[in-house]
């Protein structure tokens, strides 16, 4: 027998029992973003490889080892997007929608692809909701992004389980001066650095700060600090952000080692982290990238954004048992009909009810079946009520209305009165 086909490792099906939580999460976030005035943009999943190399940075883990890159039939090198910022910048430039200083507040949702080692909370196909703001350079918009996520954690009931880490990487000039000082210090301790950090010291020295190696971490204790190299502009920007977070009452921790794994950041960087998910604790991350648009061929255009991992946040909701109870029930009413004539009448009746109650979740039995089997299906559907159409009901032009969850006796309702009756007993989402 041939081997049965399987999904690719690290790329998951999201099964019907899981999708209600996904839709709840996505619905909550998209409503919030609408309310703050953000507009959705949809970019392709595949882009020219060059786009990611130029934006994320040649010497990052993502570009060096994690991209799904292939030649298409024309011989062009294409890559499944590992993140959304690069494509979003490409799209706004291509369509000229940030020209002349036009402010754009955009968000996107969709799958991203990274060839990482799969484990809980880390997958090869994962999903992000991200947003990007162009042409606003003040700390007020950085603050708005963080305030919005703070509100989201509150709405989702997970605020107590996440912590905000903040840092400023400064302008490219101040970062350049810091990089020099760091390289000088680390070079003096070259022998004590782990191999990976020795390599990074040459290619991308700031990433050494991110090391997990204990010996290198010990060397870093006395290393120069980014905060001491911030120029006046970056310092004022960072202070402006912190004072706004203080004003709203959002707690944060300053983490001078927070450098992020993508090269395009300047000034603000932040991560929302949790200790509820094991090793993969960052649920949302981002920052400012004032040089990126220019670097990709556009006019100087400030930008700031973040992305959150949907799998990780869904896991959080499950772990913290913050899934609203009403998600468990997906059917309000289940209609059972016995015999051909009743089936036809049932179909027409169901459509009339749907006309009047468009939000009612009404399921009509399909596949006929005995009394017993249809009731079993009605019960299993989770519906609150069964509607019954048999010979007696047909003769009297009524429908049997039977509570399935112990709320009273069965009654007969006239067809014409059914929608009004249902409206009084089912709370519609
Ligand atoms: P990132 O930190 O690479 O940033 O990813 C953002 C979030 O996506 C992470 O915090 C995590 O929740 C989720 N994530 C990343 N990799 C995986 C994975 N392998 N499996 C599951 N979840 C994952 C970016 O992608 C930037 N584009 C964010 C940004 C937007 N910065 C400015 N604008």
Coordinates of C-alpha atoms and ligand atoms in Angstrom, one line a residue:
X1 CA 0.0 0.0 0.0
X2 CA 1.3 3.5 -0.8
X3 CA 2.3 5.6 2.2
X4 CA -0.5 7.9 3.2
X5 CA 0.2 11.6 2.5
X6 CA 0.9 13.9 5.5
X7 CA 1.2 17.6 6.0
X8 CA 4.7 19.0 6.0
X9 CA 6.4 19.0 9.4
X10 CA 5.7 22.3 11.3
X11 CA 2.7 23.1 9.0
X12 CA -0.6 22.5 10.8
X13 CA -4.2 22.0 9.9
X14 CA -6.5 24.1 12.0
X15 CA -9.3 21.7 12.6
X16 CA -13.0 22.5 12.9
X17 CA -12.9 22.2 16.7
X18 CA -10.1 24.9 16.8
X19 CA -11.5 27.4 14.3
X20 CA -14.0 29.0 16.6
X21 CA -11.2 30.2 18.9
X22 CA -9.2 31.5 15.9
X23 CA -12.2 33.3 14.5
X24 CA -13.0 34.8 18.0
X25 CA -9.4 36.0 18.2
X26 CA -9.2 37.3 14.7
X27 CA -12.6 39.0 15.0
X28 CA -11.6 40.7 18.3
X29 CA -8.3 42.0 16.8
X30 CA -9.9 43.2 13.6
X31 CA -12.7 45.0 15.4
X32 CA -10.1 46.7 17.6
X33 CA -8.0 47.8 14.6
X34 CA -11.0 49.1 12.8
X35 CA -12.0 51.1 15.8
X36 CA -8.5 52.7 16.0
X37 CA -8.7 53.7 12.3
X38 CA -6.4 51.1 10.7
X39 CA -7.1 49.7 7.3
X40 CA -6.5 46.2 6.0
X41 CA -4.0 45.5 3.2
X42 CA -3.5 42.1 1.6
X43 CA -0.2 41.2 0.1
X44 CA 0.9 38.0 -1.8
X45 CA 2.4 35.1 0.1
X46 CA 5.3 34.8 -2.4
X47 CA 7.7 37.6 -3.2
X48 CA 11.1 38.0 -5.0
X49 CA 13.8 36.6 -2.7
X50 CA 15.7 39.9 -3.1
X51 CA 13.0 41.8 -1.2
X52 CA 13.6 39.9 2.1
X53 CA 17.4 39.9 1.7
X54 CA 17.4 43.7 1.3
X55 CA 15.0 44.4 4.1
X56 CA 15.4 41.8 6.9
X57 CA 19.2 41.8 6.4
X58 CA 21.6 39.3 4.8
X59 CA 23.1 38.2 8.1
X60 CA 20.0 37.4 10.1
X61 CA 18.9 33.9 11.0
X62 CA 15.8 34.4 8.9
X63 CA 17.6 35.1 5.7
X64 CA 20.6 32.9 6.4
X65 CA 18.8 29.7 7.4
X66 CA 15.0 29.9 7.6
X67 CA 13.6 31.0 4.3
X68 CA 11.6 28.8 1.9
X69 CA 13.3 29.8 -1.3
X70 CA 12.9 28.3 -4.7
X71 CA 13.2 29.0 -8.4
X72 CA 10.0 29.3 -10.3
X73 CA 9.5 28.1 -13.9
X74 CA 10.9 31.4 -15.2
X75 CA 14.1 30.9 -13.2
X76 CA 13.2 33.7 -10.8
X77 CA 14.2 33.2 -7.2
X78 CA 11.1 33.5 -5.0
X79 CA 10.5 33.1 -1.3
X80 CA 7.5 32.3 0.8
X81 CA 7.2 35.4 3.0
X82 CA 8.8 34.9 6.4
X83 CA 7.1 38.1 7.7
X84 CA 4.9 40.9 6.5
X85 CA 6.8 44.2 6.9
X86 CA 9.0 43.8 3.8
X87 CA 6.0 43.0 1.6
X88 CA 4.0 45.8 3.1
X89 CA 6.8 48.4 2.4
X90 CA 7.1 47.0 -1.1
X91 CA 3.3 47.4 -1.7
X92 CA 3.1 51.0 -0.4
X93 CA 6.0 52.0 -2.5
X94 CA 4.8 50.2 -5.6
X95 CA 1.4 51.9 -5.3
X96 CA 2.7 55.3 -4.2
X97 CA 0.4 55.5 -1.3
X98 CA 2.9 56.9 1.2
X99 CA 4.1 59.6 -1.3
X100 CA 4.0 63.3 -0.3
X101 CA 4.0 62.4 3.4
X102 CA 0.6 60.5 3.3
X103 CA 0.0 58.8 6.5
X104 CA -1.0 55.1 6.2
X105 CA -2.1 53.0 9.1
X106 CA -2.3 49.5 7.7
X107 CA -2.8 45.9 9.0
X108 CA -2.6 42.5 7.6
X109 CA -3.3 38.9 8.5
X110 CA -2.0 35.6 7.1
X111 CA 0.4 32.8 7.0
X112 CA 4.2 33.3 7.3
X113 CA 6.9 30.7 6.6
X114 CA 10.2 30.0 8.4
X115 CA 12.2 26.9 8.4
X116 CA 12.7 26.8 12.1
X117 CA 12.9 23.7 14.4
X118 CA 9.2 23.0 15.2
X119 CA 8.2 22.9 18.9
X120 CA 5.3 24.1 21.0
X121 CA 4.5 27.7 19.8
X122 CA 7.0 27.5 17.0
X123 CA 6.0 26.3 13.6
X124 CA 7.2 26.5 10.0
X125 CA 3.9 27.8 8.7
X126 CA 2.5 30.2 11.4
X127 CA 0.1 33.1 11.3
X128 CA 0.5 36.7 12.1
X129 CA -1.6 39.7 12.5
X130 CA 0.6 42.7 11.8
X131 CA 0.4 46.4 11.4
X132 CA 2.5 49.1 9.9
X133 CA 2.2 52.9 10.1
X134 CA 4.0 55.2 7.7
X135 CA 4.9 58.8 7.8
X136 CA 4.4 59.4 11.5
X137 CA 7.7 59.9 13.3
X138 CA 6.7 60.9 16.8
X139 CA 6.6 58.7 19.9
X140 CA 2.8 59.2 20.1
X141 CA 2.2 56.6 17.4
X142 CA 4.7 54.2 19.0
X143 CA 2.6 54.6 22.2
X144 CA -0.7 54.1 20.3
X145 CA 0.5 50.7 19.0
X146 CA 1.4 49.6 22.5
X147 CA -1.8 51.0 24.0
X148 CA -3.8 49.1 21.4
X149 CA -2.2 45.8 22.2
X150 CA -2.6 46.5 26.0
X151 CA -6.4 47.0 25.3
X152 CA -6.4 43.8 23.3
X153 CA -4.8 41.8 26.2
X154 CA -7.5 43.3 28.5
X155 CA -10.3 42.3 26.1
X156 CA -8.9 38.8 25.8
X157 CA -8.4 38.4 29.6
X158 CA -4.7 37.7 29.4
X159 CA -3.3 41.1 30.5
X160 CA -1.9 39.7 33.8
X161 CA 0.1 37.0 31.9
X162 CA 2.1 39.3 29.6
X163 CA 4.9 41.7 30.2
X164 CA 6.2 44.5 28.0
X165 CA 9.9 44.8 27.3
X166 CA 11.2 48.0 25.8
X167 CA 14.4 49.3 24.3
X168 CA 15.7 51.9 22.0
X169 CA 18.2 51.2 19.3
X170 CA 18.7 54.8 18.5
X171 CA 19.1 56.4 15.1
X172 CA 21.5 54.7 12.7
X173 CA 24.2 57.3 13.6
X174 CA 24.0 56.6 17.3
X175 CA 23.7 52.8 16.6
X176 CA 26.8 53.1 14.5
X177 CA 28.8 54.7 17.3
X178 CA 27.5 52.1 19.7
X179 CA 28.4 49.3 17.4
X180 CA 32.0 50.5 17.2
X181 CA 32.3 50.6 21.0
X182 CA 30.7 47.2 21.3
X183 CA 33.0 45.7 18.7
X184 CA 36.1 47.2 20.4
X185 CA 35.0 45.8 23.8
X186 CA 34.0 42.3 22.5
X187 CA 37.2 42.0 20.4
X188 CA 39.2 42.5 23.5
X189 CA 37.4 39.4 25.0
X190 CA 37.3 37.5 21.7
X191 CA 38.5 34.2 23.3
X192 CA 35.7 34.1 25.8
X193 CA 33.0 34.4 23.3
X194 CA 31.1 31.3 22.0
X195 CA 31.6 30.4 18.3
X196 CA 28.4 31.9 17.1
X197 CA 29.1 35.2 18.8
X198 CA 32.6 35.3 17.3
X199 CA 31.0 35.0 13.9
X200 CA 28.3 37.6 14.7
X201 CA 31.0 40.0 16.0
X202 CA 32.1 40.3 12.4
X203 CA 28.8 40.1 10.6
X204 CA 26.2 41.6 12.9
X205 CA 27.7 42.5 16.3
X206 CA 24.5 43.8 18.0
X207 CA 23.1 40.3 17.7
X208 CA 25.7 39.1 20.2
X209 CA 23.6 40.9 22.9
X210 CA 20.9 38.3 22.1
X211 CA 23.2 35.3 23.0
X212 CA 21.9 32.4 25.1
X213 CA 25.5 31.3 25.9
X214 CA 26.3 31.8 29.6
X215 CA 30.0 32.6 29.1
X216 CA 29.3 35.2 26.5
X217 CA 26.5 36.6 28.7
X218 CA 29.1 37.0 31.5
X219 CA 31.3 38.9 29.1
X220 CA 28.4 41.2 28.3
X221 CA 27.8 42.3 31.9
X222 CA 30.5 45.0 31.5
X223 CA 29.9 45.7 27.9
X224 CA 29.1 49.3 26.8
X225 CA 25.3 50.0 27.0
X226 CA 23.2 51.2 24.1
X227 CA 21.5 53.7 26.4
X228 CA 24.8 55.6 26.9
X229 CA 25.2 56.1 23.2
X230 CA 21.7 57.4 22.3
X231 CA 21.8 60.8 20.6
X232 CA 19.5 63.5 21.9
X233 CA 16.8 62.8 19.3
X234 CA 16.5 59.1 20.1
X235 CA 16.6 59.9 23.8
X236 CA 13.8 62.4 23.6
X237 CA 11.8 60.0 21.4
X238 CA 12.2 57.2 24.0
X239 CA 11.3 59.5 26.9
X240 CA 8.2 60.6 24.9
X241 CA 7.1 57.0 24.6
X242 CA 7.7 56.1 28.2
X243 CA 5.8 59.2 29.5
X244 CA 2.8 58.2 27.4
X245 CA 2.9 54.6 28.6
X246 CA 3.1 56.0 32.2
X247 CA 0.2 58.3 31.5
X248 CA -2.0 55.4 30.5
X249 CA -0.7 53.2 33.3
X250 CA 1.0 50.5 31.1
X251 CA 3.8 48.8 33.0
X252 CA 7.1 48.0 31.1
X253 CA 10.5 46.7 31.7
X254 CA 13.5 48.2 30.1
X255 CA 15.6 45.5 28.4
X256 CA 18.9 46.9 27.0
X257 CA 19.6 43.6 25.4
X258 CA 16.5 43.6 23.3
X259 CA 17.8 43.9 19.7
X260 CA 15.3 41.9 17.7
X261 CA 16.2 39.4 15.0
X262 CA 15.5 41.6 12.0
X263 CA 17.9 44.3 10.9
X264 CA 15.5 47.1 9.9
X265 CA 14.8 48.6 13.3
X266 CA 15.8 52.0 14.7
X267 CA 14.8 53.8 17.9
X268 CA 11.9 51.9 19.6
X269 CA 11.8 48.2 19.8
X270 CA 9.4 46.2 22.0
X271 CA 8.2 42.7 22.8
X272 CA 5.3 41.4 24.7
X273 CA 6.4 38.2 26.5
X274 CA 4.8 35.6 28.6
X275 CA 6.1 32.8 30.8
X276 CA 2.9 30.7 30.1
X277 CA 4.1 29.1 26.9
X278 CA 7.5 27.7 27.7
X279 CA 10.4 28.6 25.5
X280 CA 8.4 30.4 22.8
X281 CA 7.3 33.3 25.0
X282 CA 7.1 36.3 22.6
X283 CA 3.5 36.8 21.6
X284 CA 3.8 40.2 19.9
X285 CA 6.8 42.2 18.8
X286 CA 7.9 45.1 16.7
X287 CA 9.4 48.6 16.6
X288 CA 10.3 51.5 14.5
X289 CA 12.1 51.3 11.1
X290 CA 12.7 54.9 10.0
X291 CA 15.4 53.9 7.4
X292 CA 13.7 51.0 5.7
X293 CA 11.6 52.6 3.1
X294 CA 14.5 54.7 1.8
X295 CA 16.8 51.6 1.9
X296 CA 14.2 49.9 -0.3
X297 CA 14.3 52.7 -2.9
X298 CA 11.7 55.1 -1.6
X299 CA 11.9 58.6 -0.2
X300 CA 12.8 58.8 3.5
X301 CA 9.6 57.7 5.2
X302 CA 9.3 56.9 8.9
X303 CA 7.7 53.6 9.8
X304 CA 6.7 51.7 12.9
X305 CA 4.8 48.4 13.4
X306 CA 4.5 45.1 15.1
X307 CA 3.2 41.6 14.5
X308 CA 1.6 39.1 16.8
X309 CA 1.7 35.3 16.5
X310 CA -1.8 33.9 16.3
X311 CA -0.9 30.3 17.3
X312 CA 0.8 31.6 20.4
X313 CA -2.1 33.8 21.4
X314 CA -4.6 31.0 20.8
X315 CA -2.4 28.8 23.0
X316 CA -2.5 31.5 25.7
X317 CA -6.3 31.7 25.6
X318 CA -6.5 27.9 26.0
X319 CA -3.8 27.7 28.7
X320 CA -5.4 30.5 30.7
X321 CA -8.9 29.2 30.0
X322 CA -10.0 32.5 28.6
X323 CA -12.2 31.0 25.8
X324 CA -15.7 32.5 26.0
X325 CA -18.2 29.8 26.8
X326 CA -20.6 30.7 24.0
X327 CA -18.0 29.6 21.5
X328 CA -18.7 26.0 22.5
X329 CA -22.2 26.2 20.9
X330 CA -22.3 26.7 17.2
X331 CA -25.9 25.8 16.5
X332 CA -28.9 27.5 18.1
X333 CA -31.8 25.5 16.5
X334 CA -31.9 22.1 14.7
X335 CA -34.9 21.3 12.5
X336 CA -36.0 17.6 12.2
X337 CA -38.4 16.7 9.5
X338 CA -40.0 13.3 9.0
X339 CA -41.3 12.3 5.6
X340 CA -40.9 13.9 2.2
X341 CA -43.7 16.4 2.5
X342 CA -42.5 17.6 5.9
X343 CA -38.9 17.9 4.5
X344 CA -40.1 20.2 1.8
X345 CA -42.2 22.3 4.1
X346 CA -39.3 22.4 6.6
X347 CA -36.9 23.7 4.0
X348 CA -39.3 26.5 3.0
X349 CA -40.0 27.3 6.7
X350 CA -36.2 27.4 7.5
X351 CA -35.6 29.9 4.7
X352 CA -38.5 32.1 5.9
X353 CA -37.1 32.1 9.5
X354 CA -33.6 32.9 8.1
X355 CA -35.0 35.9 6.2
X356 CA -36.4 37.3 9.5
X357 CA -33.5 36.3 11.8
X358 CA -30.3 36.5 9.7
X359 CA -28.1 35.9 12.7
X360 CA -29.9 32.7 13.9
X361 CA -27.7 29.6 13.6
X362 CA -30.3 27.2 12.2
X363 CA -29.3 23.8 11.0
X364 CA -31.7 21.7 9.0
X365 CA -31.3 18.0 9.3
X366 CA -29.9 16.4 6.1
X367 CA -29.9 12.7 5.3
X368 CA -33.4 12.0 6.6
X369 CA -33.4 9.3 9.3
X370 CA -35.7 8.0 12.0
X371 CA -37.0 10.0 14.9
X372 CA -34.3 8.6 17.1
X373 CA -31.5 9.3 14.8
X374 CA -32.5 12.8 14.0
X375 CA -32.9 13.6 17.7
X376 CA -29.5 12.2 18.4
X377 CA -28.0 14.5 15.7
X378 CA -30.0 17.5 17.1
X379 CA -28.6 16.8 20.5
X380 CA -25.0 16.3 19.3
X381 CA -25.1 19.5 17.3
X382 CA -25.2 21.4 20.6
X383 CA -28.5 23.2 19.7
X384 CA -30.6 24.7 22.4
X385 CA -33.9 23.7 20.6
X386 CA -35.1 21.2 18.2
X387 CA -37.9 22.0 15.7
X388 CA -40.1 19.0 14.8
X389 CA -42.1 18.6 11.7
X390 CA -44.0 15.3 11.4
X391 CA -47.4 14.3 10.0
X392 CA -49.4 15.8 13.0
X393 CA -47.5 19.1 12.8
X394 CA -48.0 19.2 9.0
X395 CA -51.8 18.7 9.4
X396 CA -52.0 21.6 11.8
X397 CA -49.4 23.9 10.2
X398 CA -47.4 24.1 13.4
X399 CA -43.9 23.0 14.4
X400 CA -43.0 21.2 17.5
X401 CA -40.6 23.3 19.6
X402 CA -38.6 21.2 21.9
X403 CA -36.1 22.5 24.4
X404 CA -33.0 20.2 24.4
X405 CA -31.2 21.5 27.4
X406 CA -33.9 21.1 30.0
X407 CA -35.7 24.5 29.7
X408 CA -39.3 23.4 29.8
X409 CA -41.8 21.3 27.9
X410 CA -42.4 20.8 24.2
X411 CA -44.9 23.3 22.7
X412 CA -46.5 23.7 19.3
X413 CA -45.9 27.0 17.4
X414 CA -47.7 28.2 14.3
X415 CA -45.4 28.5 11.3
X416 CA -46.2 32.2 11.0
X417 CA -45.3 32.8 14.6
X418 CA -42.0 30.8 14.6
X419 CA -39.5 33.5 13.9
X420 CA -41.0 35.8 16.5
X421 CA -40.9 33.0 19.1
X422 CA -37.3 32.1 18.3
X423 CA -36.3 35.7 18.6
X424 CA -37.5 35.7 22.2
X425 CA -35.7 32.5 23.2
X426 CA -32.4 32.6 21.4
X427 CA -29.8 35.3 22.1
X428 CA -28.3 35.9 18.7
X429 CA -24.6 36.6 18.2
Ligands
LIG1 P1 9.0 38.7 14.6 O1 9.5 39.0 16.0 O2 9.9 37.9 13.7 O3 8.7 40.1 13.9 O4 7.6 38.0 14.6 C1 6.5 38.5 15.3 C2 5.7 37.4 16.1 O5 5.4 36.4 15.2 C3 6.5 36.8 17.2 O6 6.6 37.6 18.3 C4 5.8 35.5 17.4 O7 4.6 35.7 18.2 C5 5.3 35.2 15.9 N1 6.2 34.2 15.4 C6 7.4 34.4 14.8 N2 8.0 33.2 14.3 C7 7.1 32.2 14.7 C8 7.1 30.8 14.5 N3 8.1 30.2 13.9 N4 6.0 30.1 14.9 C9 5.0 30.8 15.6 N5 5.0 32.1 15.8 C10 6.0 32.8 15.3 C11 8.2 40.3 12.7 O8 7.8 39.4 11.9 C12 8.2 41.7 12.2 N6 7.7 41.8 10.9 C13 7.2 42.5 13.2 C14 7.1 43.9 12.8 C15 6.1 44.5 12.0 N7 8.0 44.9 13.1 C16 7.6 46.0 12.5 N8 6.5 45.8 11.9

